[in-house]
N, CA, C and O atoms as a DFTB+ gen file, in Angstrom:
716 C
 N C O
     1  1    -191.864     -91.712     197.523
     2  2    -190.443     -91.911     197.434
     3  2    -189.895     -92.448     198.759
     4  3    -189.034     -93.327     198.762
     5  1    -190.392     -91.921     199.888
     6  2    -189.947     -92.393     201.201
     7  2    -190.365     -93.836     201.396
     8  3    -189.595     -94.642     201.918
     9  1    -191.609     -94.177     200.972
    10  2    -192.084     -95.543     201.106
    11  2    -191.202     -96.492     200.309
    12  3    -190.861     -97.572     200.791
    13  1    -190.828     -96.101     199.090
    14  2    -189.966     -96.947     198.262
    15  2    -188.622     -97.161     198.926
    16  3    -188.094     -98.273     198.899
    17  1    -188.050     -96.116     199.527
    18  2    -186.761     -96.259     200.215
    19  2    -186.900     -97.150     201.434
    20  3    -186.013     -97.956     201.716
    21  1    -188.008     -97.015     202.166
    22  2    -188.221     -97.844     203.343
    23  2    -188.342     -99.301     202.939
    24  3    -187.741    -100.174     203.565
    25  1    -189.116     -99.570     201.896
    26  2    -189.261    -100.940     201.411
    27  2    -187.916    -101.471     200.940
    28  3    -187.580    -102.628     201.192
    29  1    -187.151    -100.637     200.261
    30  2    -185.826    -101.040     199.799
    31  2    -184.963    -101.480     200.970
    32  3    -184.287    -102.506     200.886
    33  1    -184.973    -100.728     202.054
    34  2    -184.177    -101.070     203.231
    35  2    -184.614    -102.404     203.800
    36  3    -183.779    -103.202     204.227
    37  1    -185.917    -102.655     203.809
    38  2    -186.433    -103.826     204.491
    39  2    -186.308    -105.115     203.698
    40  3    -186.166    -106.185     204.290
    41  1    -186.356    -105.042     202.389
    42  2    -186.353    -106.268     201.593
    43  2    -185.252    -106.306     200.557
    44  3    -185.295    -107.147     199.659
    45  1    -184.286    -105.444     200.642
    46  2    -183.226    -105.370     199.634
    47  2    -182.447    -106.677     199.598
    48  3    -181.880    -107.062     200.621
    49  1    -182.391    -107.376     198.470
    50  2    -181.602    -108.601     198.408
    51  2    -180.135    -108.311     198.688
    52  3    -179.604    -107.298     198.230
    53  1    -179.486    -109.177     199.425
    54  2    -178.060    -109.034     199.679
    55  2    -177.746    -108.092     200.822
    56  3    -176.619    -107.609     200.929
    57  1    -178.724    -107.818     201.683
    58  2    -178.455    -107.018     202.860
    59  2    -178.122    -105.571     202.562
    60  3    -177.311    -104.976     203.272
    61  1    -178.718    -104.985     201.541
    62  2    -178.490    -103.584     201.238
    63  2    -177.664    -103.365     199.989
    64  3    -177.458    -102.222     199.580
    65  1    -177.185    -104.434     199.373
    66  2    -176.366    -104.286     198.171
    67  2    -177.244    -103.981     196.978
    68  3    -178.297    -104.595     196.806
    69  1    -176.829    -103.056     196.166
    70  2    -177.576    -102.666     194.983
    71  2    -177.655    -103.830     194.002
    72  3    -176.644    -104.463     193.697
    73  1    -178.876    -104.113     193.505
    74  2    -179.012    -105.179     192.521
    75  2    -178.500    -104.741     191.166
    76  3    -178.244    -105.579     190.302
    77  1    -178.346    -103.446     190.965
    78  2    -177.844    -102.971     189.682
    79  2    -176.325    -103.044     189.615
    80  3    -175.740    -102.851     188.549
    81  1    -175.688    -103.319     190.739
    82  2    -174.227    -103.385     190.774
    83  2    -173.808    -104.651     191.520
    84  3    -173.593    -104.609     192.731
    85  1    -173.691    -105.753     190.826
    86  2    -173.330    -107.017     191.446
    87  2    -171.833    -107.190     191.621
    88  3    -171.375    -108.268     191.998
    89  1    -171.065    -106.146     191.355
    90  2    -169.634    -106.215     191.578
    91  2    -169.321    -105.920     193.036
    92  3    -170.196    -105.482     193.782
    93  1    -168.104    -106.152     193.440
    94  2    -167.665    -105.868     194.805
    95  2    -167.749    -104.370     195.064
    96  3    -167.147    -103.591     194.325
    97  1    -168.497    -103.936     196.115
    98  2    -168.638    -102.506     196.365
    99  2    -167.382    -101.910     196.975
   100  3    -166.558    -102.606     197.567
   101  1    -167.263    -100.588     196.808
   102  2    -166.162     -99.867     197.422
   103  2    -166.481     -99.637     198.884
   104  3    -167.608     -99.267     199.211
   105  1    -165.515     -99.846     199.782
   106  2    -165.707     -99.535     201.190
   107  2    -165.402     -98.070     201.407
   108  3    -164.818     -97.418     200.542
   109  1    -165.794     -97.549     202.554
   110  2    -165.500     -96.165     202.890
   111  2    -164.551     -96.142     204.064
   112  3    -164.717     -96.911     205.011
   113  1    -163.572     -95.286     204.018
   114  2    -162.577     -95.244     205.084
   115  2    -163.131     -94.525     206.297
   116  3    -163.686     -93.432     206.188
   117  1    -162.976     -95.145     207.449
   118  2    -163.315     -94.500     208.707
   119  2    -162.154     -93.587     209.067
   120  3    -161.064     -93.741     208.517
   121  1    -162.358     -92.639     209.976
   122  2    -161.278     -91.728     210.328
   123  2    -160.019     -92.442     210.803
   124  3    -158.920     -91.909     210.650
   125  1    -160.154     -93.623     211.370
   126  2    -158.997     -94.365     211.852
   127  2    -158.246     -95.056     210.716
   128  3    -157.212     -95.684     210.944
   129  1    -158.766     -94.939     209.490
   130  2    -158.156     -95.613     208.354
   131  2    -158.790     -96.973     208.112
   132  3    -158.484     -97.620     207.111
   133  1    -159.655     -97.415     208.994
   134  2    -160.349     -98.687     208.862
   135  2    -161.408     -98.566     207.781
   136  3    -162.054     -97.524     207.663
   137  1    -161.595     -99.600     207.000
   138  2    -162.583     -99.574     205.938
   139  2    -163.938    -100.014     206.470
   140  3    -164.032    -101.041     207.141
   141  1    -164.981     -99.259     206.184
   142  2    -166.352     -99.615     206.531
   143  2    -167.055    -100.001     205.243
   144  3    -167.166     -99.182     204.331
   145  1    -167.527    -101.224     205.154
   146  2    -168.229    -101.697     203.971
   147  2    -169.710    -101.714     204.284
   148  3    -170.217    -102.690     204.839
   149  1    -170.407    -100.652     203.937
   150  2    -171.809    -100.554     204.283
   151  2    -172.692    -101.467     203.439
   152  3    -173.845    -101.704     203.800
   153  1    -172.186    -101.976     202.341
   154  2    -173.014    -102.823     201.493
   155  2    -173.015    -104.268     201.947
   156  3    -173.950    -105.004     201.631
   157  1    -172.016    -104.692     202.664
   158  2    -171.923    -106.080     203.110
   159  2    -171.726    -106.113     204.616
   160  3    -170.597    -106.203     205.097
   161  1    -172.841    -106.040     205.374
   162  2    -172.726    -105.967     206.820
   163  2    -172.279    -107.255     207.482
   164  3    -172.019    -107.243     208.686
   165  1    -172.176    -108.357     206.772
   166  2    -171.715    -109.604     207.363
   167  2    -172.851    -110.597     207.500
   168  3    -174.022    -110.221     207.441
   169  1    -172.511    -111.870     207.685
   170  2    -173.529    -112.906     207.691
   171  2    -174.566    -112.736     208.802
   172  3    -175.739    -113.041     208.589
   173  1    -174.166    -112.263     209.970
   174  2    -175.120    -112.112     211.060
   175  2    -176.082    -110.964     210.811
   176  3    -177.128    -110.880     211.454
   177  1    -175.740    -110.084     209.888
   178  2    -176.565    -108.913     209.653
   179  2    -177.292    -108.944     208.320
   180  3    -177.907    -107.950     207.935
   181  1    -177.236    -110.048     207.618
   182  2    -177.838    -110.113     206.298
   183  2    -179.354    -110.080     206.379
   184  3    -179.968    -110.953     206.993
   185  1    -179.956    -109.076     205.762
   186  2    -181.409    -108.987     205.738
   187  2    -181.979    -110.111     204.886
   188  3    -183.027    -110.669     205.213
   189  1    -181.301    -110.447     203.798
   190  2    -181.785    -111.488     202.901
   191  2    -181.874    -112.836     203.600
   192  3    -182.814    -113.593     203.357
   193  1    -180.913    -113.151     204.464
   194  2    -180.916    -114.451     205.117
   195  2    -181.778    -114.471     206.375
   196  3    -181.743    -115.445     207.127
   197  1    -182.547    -113.418     206.616
   198  2    -183.458    -113.409     207.743
   199  2    -182.875    -112.773     208.989
   200  3    -183.419    -112.962     210.077
   201  1    -181.786    -112.025     208.870
   202  2    -181.183    -111.388     210.033
   203  2    -182.053    -110.291     210.617
   204  3    -181.876    -109.928     211.780
   205  1    -182.980    -109.756     209.851
   206  2    -183.862    -108.714     210.351
   207  2    -185.298    -109.190     210.271
   208  3    -185.739    -109.693     209.237
   209  1    -186.019    -109.030     211.355
   210  2    -187.421    -109.429     211.378
   211  2    -188.141    -108.572     212.402
   212  3    -187.512    -107.937     213.249
   213  1    -189.455    -108.558     212.318
   214  2    -190.233    -107.839     213.311
   215  2    -190.534    -106.419     212.909
   216  3    -190.573    -106.086     211.724
   217  1    -190.745    -105.589     213.902
   218  2    -191.167    -104.213     213.706
   219  2    -190.021    -103.356     213.176
   220  3    -188.901    -103.426     213.682
   221  1    -190.301    -102.561     212.174
   222  2    -189.304    -101.660     211.586
   223  2    -189.909    -100.266     211.511
   224  3    -191.064    -100.101     211.117
   225  1    -189.135     -99.279     211.886
   226  2    -189.602     -97.902     211.842
   227  2    -188.544     -97.056     211.148
   228  3    -187.407     -96.992     211.615
   229  1    -188.896     -96.405     210.038
   230  2    -187.951     -95.547     209.321
   231  2    -188.478     -94.115     209.279
   232  3    -189.679     -93.882     209.147
   233  1    -187.562     -93.171     209.393
   234  2    -187.920     -91.756     209.438
   235  2    -188.000     -91.121     208.064
   236  3    -187.939     -91.791     207.034
   237  1    -188.140     -89.794     208.086
   238  2    -188.210     -89.019     206.857
   239  2    -186.864     -89.037     206.149
   240  3    -185.808     -89.108     206.777
   241  1    -186.934     -88.971     204.836
   242  2    -185.704     -88.866     204.052
   243  2    -185.186     -87.433     204.129
   244  3    -185.952     -86.474     204.033
   245  1    -183.896     -87.307     204.301
   246  2    -183.192     -86.025     204.308
   247  2    -182.122     -86.101     203.242
   248  3    -181.926     -87.154     202.636
   249  1    -181.419     -84.991     202.999
   250  2    -180.354     -85.047     202.013
   251  2    -179.114     -84.325     202.502
   252  3    -179.180     -83.376     203.283
   253  1    -177.986     -84.807     202.016
   254  2    -176.676     -84.180     202.211
   255  2    -176.075     -84.116     200.818
   256  3    -175.412     -85.056     200.378
   257  1    -176.303     -83.015     200.128
   258  2    -175.868     -82.921     198.734
   259  2    -176.673     -83.892     197.892
   260  3    -177.904     -83.885     197.932
   261  1    -175.981     -84.728     197.128
   262  2    -176.638     -85.682     196.236
   263  2    -177.054     -86.969     196.942
   264  3    -177.599     -87.867     196.301
   265  1    -176.809     -87.078     198.247
   266  2    -177.131     -88.303     198.984
   267  2    -178.387     -88.098     199.829
   268  3    -178.424     -87.246     200.717
   269  1    -179.404     -88.888     199.538
   270  2    -180.604     -88.924     200.378
   271  2    -180.353     -89.967     201.460
   272  3    -179.764     -91.012     201.184
   273  1    -180.790     -89.700     202.678
   274  2    -180.556     -90.638     203.772
   275  2    -181.776     -90.731     204.677
   276  3    -182.542     -89.777     204.818
   277  1    -181.939     -91.898     205.286
   278  2    -183.097     -92.178     206.117
   279  2    -182.658     -92.953     207.360
   280  3    -181.958     -93.957     207.232
   281  1    -183.054     -92.509     208.574
   282  2    -182.752     -93.261     209.790
   283  2    -183.808     -94.348     210.024
   284  3    -184.991     -94.134     209.759
   285  1    -183.380     -95.504     210.517
   286  2    -184.316     -96.599     210.795
   287  2    -183.961     -97.306     212.098
   288  3    -182.798     -97.375     212.496
   289  1    -184.996     -97.827     212.748
   290  2    -184.844     -98.708     213.897
   291  2    -185.553     -99.996     213.530
   292  3    -186.677     -99.962     213.029
   293  1    -184.918    -101.127     213.770
   294  2    -185.582    -102.397     213.516
   295  2    -185.190    -103.414     214.569
   296  3    -184.203    -103.250     215.286
   297  1    -185.987    -104.466     214.645
   298  2    -185.754    -105.534     215.605
   299  2    -185.209    -106.727     214.846
   300  3    -185.814    -107.179     213.875
   301  1    -184.057    -107.245     215.288
   302  2    -183.471    -108.424     214.650
   303  2    -184.113    -109.689     215.215
   304  3    -184.791    -109.632     216.241
   305  1    -183.908    -110.820     214.561
   306  2    -184.502    -112.079     215.005
   307  2    -184.036    -112.487     216.396
   308  3    -184.752    -113.190     217.109
   309  1    -182.833    -112.048     216.787
   310  2    -182.349    -112.404     218.121
   311  2    -182.911    -111.487     219.208
   312  3    -182.526    -111.603     220.371
   313  1    -183.814    -110.581     218.842
   314  2    -184.487    -109.743     219.822
   315  2    -183.749    -108.478     220.200
   316  3    -184.075    -107.859     221.212
   317  1    -182.780    -108.082     219.426
   318  2    -182.067    -106.825     219.686
   319  2    -182.612    -105.734     218.769
   320  3    -183.221    -106.021     217.738
   321  1    -182.390    -104.507     219.147
   322  2    -182.719    -103.382     218.291
   323  2    -181.481    -102.979     217.515
   324  3    -180.374    -102.971     218.054
   325  1    -181.668    -102.648     216.260
   326  2    -180.573    -102.193     215.412
   327  2    -180.933    -100.809     214.891
   328  3    -182.025    -100.598     214.363
   329  1    -180.004     -99.867     215.042
   330  2    -180.206     -98.491     214.596
   331  2    -179.370     -98.283     213.341
   332  3    -178.157     -98.491     213.352
   333  1    -180.026     -97.871     212.257
   334  2    -179.409     -97.855     210.926
   335  2    -179.571     -96.524     210.226
   336  3    -180.376     -95.678     210.617
   337  1    -178.776     -96.364     209.174
   338  2    -178.980     -95.270     208.234
   339  2    -178.848     -95.858     206.830
   340  3    -177.923     -96.616     206.541
   341  1    -179.796     -95.491     205.964
   342  2    -179.753     -95.911     204.567
   343  2    -179.396     -94.706     203.723
   344  3    -179.966     -93.627     203.888
   345  1    -178.438     -94.897     202.806
   346  2    -177.950     -93.841     201.928
   347  2    -178.343     -94.162     200.493
   348  3    -178.222     -95.310     200.064
   349  1    -178.815     -93.164     199.741
   350  2    -179.076     -93.326     198.313
   351  2    -178.394     -92.184     197.583
   352  3    -178.717     -91.016     197.803
   353  1    -177.444     -92.522     196.710
   354  2    -176.734     -91.525     195.916
   355  2    -177.558     -91.260     194.669
   356  3    -177.756     -92.161     193.853
   357  1    -178.040     -90.032     194.513
   358  2    -178.870     -89.686     193.369
   359  2    -178.064     -89.216     192.163
   360  3    -178.627     -88.980     191.094
   361  1    -176.739     -89.079     192.332
   362  2    -175.897     -88.644     191.214
   363  2    -175.263     -89.850     190.529
   364  3    -175.344     -90.972     191.028
   365  1    -174.650     -89.614     189.410
   366  2    -173.984     -90.676     188.665
   367  2    -172.549     -90.927     189.106
   368  3    -171.905     -91.856     188.617
   369  1    -172.039     -90.107     190.028
   370  2    -170.662     -90.239     190.496
   371  2    -170.644     -90.650     191.968
   372  3    -171.592     -90.359     192.698
   373  1    -169.578     -91.323     192.418
   374  2    -169.482     -91.659     193.840
   375  2    -169.485     -90.382     194.690
   376  3    -168.898     -89.368     194.314
   377  1    -170.153     -90.458     195.832
   378  2    -170.219     -89.326     196.753
   379  2    -169.848     -89.834     198.147
   380  3    -170.310     -90.888     198.584
   381  1    -169.003     -89.060     198.837
   382  2    -168.614     -89.405     200.197
   383  2    -169.304     -88.443     201.161
   384  3    -169.308     -87.228     200.962
   385  1    -169.887     -89.020     202.210
   386  2    -170.519     -88.228     203.257
   387  2    -169.928     -88.632     204.598
   388  3    -169.283     -89.673     204.721
   389  1    -170.155     -87.803     205.587
   390  2    -169.740     -88.084     206.949
   391  2    -171.021     -88.334     207.749
   392  3    -171.991     -87.586     207.617
   393  1    -171.026     -89.381     208.575
   394  2    -172.233     -89.715     209.320
   395  2    -171.895     -90.163     210.734
   396  3    -170.772     -90.576     211.021
   397  1    -172.875     -90.074     211.599
   398  2    -172.756     -90.679     212.925
   399  2    -174.133     -91.126     213.377
   400  3    -175.155     -90.540     213.022
   401  1    -174.124     -92.193     214.179
   402  2    -175.348     -92.803     214.683
   403  2    -175.400     -92.678     216.194
   404  3    -174.377     -92.747     216.874
   405  1    -176.593     -92.495     216.701
   406  2    -176.881     -92.558     218.126
   407  2    -178.299     -93.105     218.222
   408  3    -178.948     -93.345     217.204
   409  1    -178.778     -93.300     219.445
   410  2    -180.170     -93.668     219.611
   411  2    -180.690     -93.050     220.893
   412  3    -179.930     -92.666     221.781
   413  1    -182.008     -92.968     220.961
   414  2    -182.667     -92.430     222.136
   415  2    -183.386     -93.588     222.806
   416  3    -184.168     -94.298     222.174
   417  1    -183.114     -93.771     224.091
   418  2    -183.782     -94.799     224.888
   419  2    -184.417     -94.096     226.081
   420  3    -183.720     -93.478     226.886
   421  1    -185.744     -94.193     226.194
   422  2    -186.478     -93.565     227.293
   423  2    -186.102     -92.082     227.423
   424  3    -185.831     -91.598     228.522
   425  1    -186.088     -91.381     226.310
   426  2    -185.838     -89.939     226.224
   427  2    -184.397     -89.533     226.530
   428  3    -184.129     -88.343     226.695
   429  1    -183.462     -90.479     226.611
   430  2    -182.056     -90.170     226.885
   431  2    -181.213     -90.622     225.694
   432  3    -181.289     -91.777     225.274
   433  1    -180.398     -89.693     225.146
   434  2    -179.529     -90.057     224.024
   435  2    -178.425     -90.996     224.487
   436  3    -177.791     -90.778     225.520
   437  1    -178.210     -92.047     223.700
   438  2    -177.153     -93.024     223.944
   439  2    -176.177     -92.960     222.767
   440  3    -176.598     -92.859     221.614
   441  1    -174.897     -93.019     223.053
   442  2    -173.882     -92.985     222.010
   443  2    -173.657     -94.389     221.458
   444  3    -173.608     -95.357     222.216
   445  1    -173.522     -94.496     220.145
   446  2    -173.205     -95.783     219.513
   447  2    -171.693     -95.984     219.557
   448  3    -170.939     -95.021     219.699
   449  1    -171.247     -97.241     219.435
   450  2    -169.803     -97.523     219.444
   451  2    -169.087     -96.888     218.256
   452  3    -169.691     -96.633     217.214
   453  1    -167.790     -96.639     218.432
   454  2    -166.954     -96.147     217.337
   455  2    -166.852     -97.213     216.261
   456  3    -166.915     -98.397     216.593
   457  1    -166.703     -96.872     215.034
   458  2    -166.574     -95.528     214.498
   459  2    -167.920     -94.870     214.198
   460  3    -167.986     -93.650     214.042
   461  1    -168.995     -95.658     214.114
   462  2    -170.293     -95.109     213.716
   463  2    -170.835     -94.114     214.733
   464  3    -171.622     -93.243     214.362
   465  1    -170.448     -94.209     215.985
   466  2    -170.952     -93.312     217.011
   467  2    -170.251     -91.974     217.073
   468  3    -170.750     -91.051     217.716
   469  1    -169.114     -91.845     216.426
   470  2    -168.391     -90.572     216.465
   471  2    -168.374     -89.906     215.097
   472  3    -168.820     -88.766     214.963
   473  1    -167.874     -90.586     214.093
   474  2    -167.856     -90.044     212.743
   475  2    -167.231     -91.074     211.820
   476  3    -166.115     -91.537     212.059
   477  1    -167.932     -91.422     210.793
   478  2    -167.399     -92.345     209.798
   479  2    -167.692     -91.760     208.420
   480  3    -168.776     -91.233     208.171
   481  1    -166.710     -91.861     207.535
   482  2    -166.912     -91.431     206.146
   483  2    -167.358     -92.639     205.342
   484  3    -166.786     -93.725     205.444
   485  1    -168.385     -92.427     204.545
   486  2    -168.968     -93.489     203.738
   487  2    -169.032     -93.002     202.299
   488  3    -169.536     -91.911     202.030
   489  1    -168.523     -93.807     201.375
   490  2    -168.614     -93.485     199.950
   491  2    -169.692     -94.355     199.322
   492  3    -169.647     -95.583     199.400
   493  1    -170.656     -93.698     198.703
   494  2    -171.753     -94.405     198.050
   495  2    -171.540     -94.278     196.546
   496  3    -171.483     -93.164     196.025
   497  1    -171.421     -95.404     195.839
   498  2    -171.246     -95.348     194.386
   499  2    -172.419     -94.621     193.722
   500  3    -173.504     -94.518     194.294
   501  1    -172.185     -94.124     192.519
   502  2    -173.223     -93.426     191.769
   503  2    -174.461     -94.278     191.575
   504  3    -174.372     -95.461     191.244
   505  1    -175.618     -93.665     191.783
   506  2    -176.922     -94.301     191.593
   507  2    -177.082     -95.578     192.416
   508  3    -177.761     -96.504     191.973
   509  1    -176.481     -95.651     193.587
   510  2    -176.550     -96.848     194.420
   511  2    -177.181     -96.523     195.773
   512  3    -177.220     -95.371     196.206
   513  1    -177.667     -97.565     196.414
   514  2    -178.219     -97.463     197.763
   515  2    -177.420     -98.384     198.664
   516  3    -177.154     -99.532     198.307
   517  1    -177.041     -97.890     199.823
   518  2    -176.279     -98.658     200.803
   519  2    -176.889     -98.450     202.180
   520  3    -177.514     -97.421     202.438
   521  1    -176.710     -99.418     203.056
   522  2    -177.230     -99.358     204.413
   523  2    -176.111     -99.663     205.390
   524  3    -175.285    -100.539     205.134
   525  1    -176.075     -98.951     206.502
   526  2    -175.072     -99.231     207.523
   527  2    -175.264    -100.661     208.047
   528  3    -176.364    -101.205     207.954
   529  1    -174.214    -101.268     208.592
   530  2    -174.326    -102.643     209.099
   531  2    -175.325    -102.747     210.249
   532  3    -175.454    -101.828     211.057
   533  1    -176.026    -103.874     210.312
   534  2    -176.990    -104.096     211.381
   535  2    -176.326    -104.084     212.758
   536  3    -176.961    -103.745     213.757
   537  1    -175.062    -104.453     212.803
   538  2    -174.379    -104.521     214.104
   539  2    -173.578    -103.261     214.433
   540  3    -172.815    -103.265     215.399
   541  1    -173.729    -102.189     213.661
   542  2    -172.989    -100.948     213.914
   543  2    -173.460    -100.257     215.186
   544  3    -172.666     -99.608     215.868
   545  1    -174.739    -100.388     215.509
   546  2    -175.302     -99.738     216.693
   547  2    -176.533    -100.526     217.124
   548  3    -177.550    -100.521     216.431
   549  1    -176.443    -101.198     218.259
   550  2    -177.537    -102.040     218.721
   551  2    -177.835    -101.789     220.203
   552  3    -177.034    -101.200     220.929
   553  1    -179.000    -102.251     220.621
   554  2    -179.393    -102.192     222.033
   555  2    -180.322    -103.365     222.308
   556  3    -180.970    -103.884     221.399
   557  1    -180.380    -103.769     223.548
   558  2    -181.308    -104.824     223.960
   559  2    -182.703    -104.241     224.117
   560  3    -182.867    -103.089     224.519
   561  1    -183.706    -105.049     223.795
   562  2    -185.086    -104.636     224.028
   563  2    -185.295    -104.525     225.536
   564  3    -184.994    -105.461     226.277
   565  1    -185.797    -103.408     225.980
   566  2    -186.049    -103.202     227.395
   567  2    -187.529    -102.906     227.567
   568  3    -188.024    -101.921     227.018
   569  1    -188.260    -103.748     228.328
   570  2    -189.694    -103.509     228.508
   571  2    -189.980    -102.132     229.110
   572  3    -189.203    -101.598     229.902
   573  1    -191.105    -101.592     228.711
   574  2    -191.624    -100.311     229.181
   575  2    -190.711     -99.142     228.812
   576  3    -190.616     -98.161     229.549
   577  1    -190.042     -99.257     227.666
   578  2    -189.199     -98.157     227.202
   579  2    -189.463     -97.913     225.712
   580  3    -190.011     -98.764     225.012
   581  1    -189.061     -96.732     225.254
   582  2    -189.222     -96.348     223.855
   583  2    -187.842     -96.078     223.258
   584  3    -186.932     -95.624     223.953
   585  1    -187.698     -96.361     221.967
   586  2    -186.412     -96.235     221.278
   587  2    -186.592     -95.506     219.954
   588  3    -187.641     -95.607     219.317
   589  1    -185.561     -94.771     219.543
   590  2    -185.491     -94.122     218.230
   591  2    -184.047     -94.094     217.773
   592  3    -183.136     -93.927     218.584
   593  1    -183.835     -94.257     216.469
   594  2    -182.514     -93.999     215.889
   595  2    -182.364     -92.482     215.771
   596  3    -183.335     -91.775     215.502
   597  1    -181.148     -91.994     215.974
   598  2    -180.827     -90.568     215.785
   599  2    -179.604     -90.548     214.874
   600  3    -178.572     -91.130     215.205
   601  1    -179.718     -89.879     213.725
   602  2    -178.681     -89.938     212.696
   603  2    -178.342     -88.533     212.196
   604  3    -179.216     -87.680     212.040
   605  1    -177.061     -88.321     211.953
   606  2    -176.567     -87.106     211.310
   607  2    -175.820     -87.530     210.047
   608  3    -175.054     -88.493     210.084
   609  1    -176.026     -86.835     208.941
   610  2    -175.278     -87.063     207.711
   611  2    -174.994     -85.689     207.103
   612  3    -175.903     -84.880     206.916
   613  1    -173.721     -85.440     206.798
   614  2    -173.313     -84.161     206.197
   615  2    -172.315     -84.452     205.079
   616  3    -171.719     -85.529     205.053
   617  1    -172.123     -83.500     204.147
   618  2    -171.071     -83.681     203.147
   619  2    -169.728     -83.897     203.848
   620  3    -169.520     -83.388     204.949
   621  1    -168.828     -84.638     203.228
   622  2    -167.570     -85.018     203.885
   623  2    -166.719     -83.833     204.323
   624  3    -165.937     -83.960     205.265
   625  1    -166.854     -82.679     203.659
   626  2    -166.037     -81.523     204.021
   627  2    -166.744     -80.554     204.968
   628  3    -166.233     -79.461     205.212
   629  1    -167.907     -80.927     205.509
   630  2    -168.641     -80.051     206.423
   631  2    -167.843     -79.817     207.700
   632  3    -167.243     -80.744     208.244
   633  1    -167.841     -78.584     208.171
   634  2    -167.093     -78.226     209.373
   635  2    -167.832     -78.594     210.656
   636  3    -167.209     -78.751     211.706
   637  1    -169.153     -78.732     210.580
   638  2    -169.918     -79.104     211.765
   639  2    -171.095     -79.978     211.364
   640  3    -171.470     -80.048     210.193
   641  1    -171.673     -80.644     212.361
   642  2    -172.829     -81.499     212.113
   643  2    -174.044     -80.628     211.890
   644  3    -174.259     -79.650     212.607
   645  1    -174.834     -80.980     210.903
   646  2    -176.050     -80.237     210.606
   647  2    -177.238     -80.834     211.334
   648  3    -177.108     -81.372     212.434
   649  1    -178.384     -80.734     210.711
   650  2    -179.629     -81.226     211.275
   651  2    -179.582     -82.738     211.449
   652  3    -179.022     -83.445     210.611
   653  1    -180.155     -83.224     212.509
   654  2    -180.261     -84.665     212.726
   655  2    -181.694     -85.094     212.438
   656  3    -182.616     -84.279     212.466
   657  1    -181.865     -86.357     212.166
   658  2    -183.207     -86.903     211.923
   659  2    -183.383     -88.133     212.794
   660  3    -182.419     -88.837     213.093
   661  1    -184.611     -88.387     213.197
   662  2    -184.958     -89.527     214.038
   663  2    -185.854     -90.497     213.271
   664  3    -186.614     -90.099     212.388
   665  1    -185.750     -91.759     213.622
   666  2    -186.743     -92.714     213.164
   667  2    -187.982     -92.524     214.039
   668  3    -187.887     -91.930     215.113
   669  1    -189.132     -93.014     213.601
   670  2    -190.294     -92.971     214.494
   671  2    -189.997     -93.781     215.767
   672  3    -189.138     -94.663     215.763
   673  1    -190.696     -93.478     216.820
   674  2    -190.479     -94.142     218.101
   675  2    -191.023     -95.562     218.075
   676  3    -192.141     -95.806     217.620
   677  1    -190.224     -96.485     218.564
   678  2    -190.628     -97.880     218.708
   679  2    -190.811     -98.121     220.211
   680  3    -189.852     -98.016     220.976
   681  1    -192.027     -98.439     220.630
   682  2    -192.353     -98.633     222.045
   683  2    -192.318    -100.112     222.401
   684  3    -192.865    -100.939     221.671
   685  1    -191.682    -100.447     223.512
   686  2    -191.667    -101.817     224.024
   687  2    -192.582    -101.826     225.247
   688  3    -192.298    -101.154     226.239
   689  1    -193.676    -102.580     225.181
   690  2    -194.623    -102.643     226.288
   691  2    -194.052    -103.458     227.444
   692  3    -193.017    -104.108     227.301
   693  1    -194.726    -103.421     228.583
   694  2    -194.295    -104.183     229.758
   695  2    -194.183    -105.674     229.477
   696  3    -193.326    -106.349     230.046
   697  1    -195.049    -106.200     228.595
   698  2    -195.023    -107.633     228.278
   699  2    -194.022    -107.960     227.162
   700  3    -193.964    -109.100     226.702
   701  1    -193.232    -106.966     226.723
   702  2    -192.203    -107.187     225.711
   703  2    -192.691    -107.047     224.291
   704  3    -191.887    -107.117     223.361
   705  1    -193.974    -106.853     224.092
   706  2    -194.542    -106.714     222.747
   707  2    -194.293    -105.294     222.258
   708  3    -194.405    -104.335     223.022
   709  1    -193.960    -105.168     220.993
   710  2    -193.667    -103.866     220.398
   711  2    -194.941    -103.174     219.949
   712  3    -195.866    -103.805     219.438
   713  1    -194.969    -101.873     220.149
   714  2    -196.135    -101.090     219.715
   715  2    -195.685     -99.904     218.891
   716  3    -196.517     -99.121     218.432
């Protein structure tokens, strides 16, 4: 099941948009009232058009109620690292969760930009899979350092952040090659 979700993240047509729902997806309101559309990350972030390439590392699937989620780190074609979370709603009804992204660089936690770095509410339609935008949290490849996505996802009414999950570590060698 984890392998299927990882493959879905990496090759999903339309940059994470569900093929079973070709209609315009619902966005999720960020705490500031801004809408976050996790299904359409934008032309620069489209996986289908080749926006993502290279080494990809995705972690274990976790759940927040009916939503299964997986943290991932991947390298974009422009040589940046993108830290992501993929959501899969296992119920037939829309579910809203609260999430935040961070990453670890050389054993030090780094905060992602707002709203994804502090708290964003995301609504995932029933039986759909969505992925955070590729540009929601990025870092430059730095030789001789290691990187991991760090993600928290909780039900929207949770009073505190629960367990976090990490993607596997992506190592950048001195010569810039990923290991």
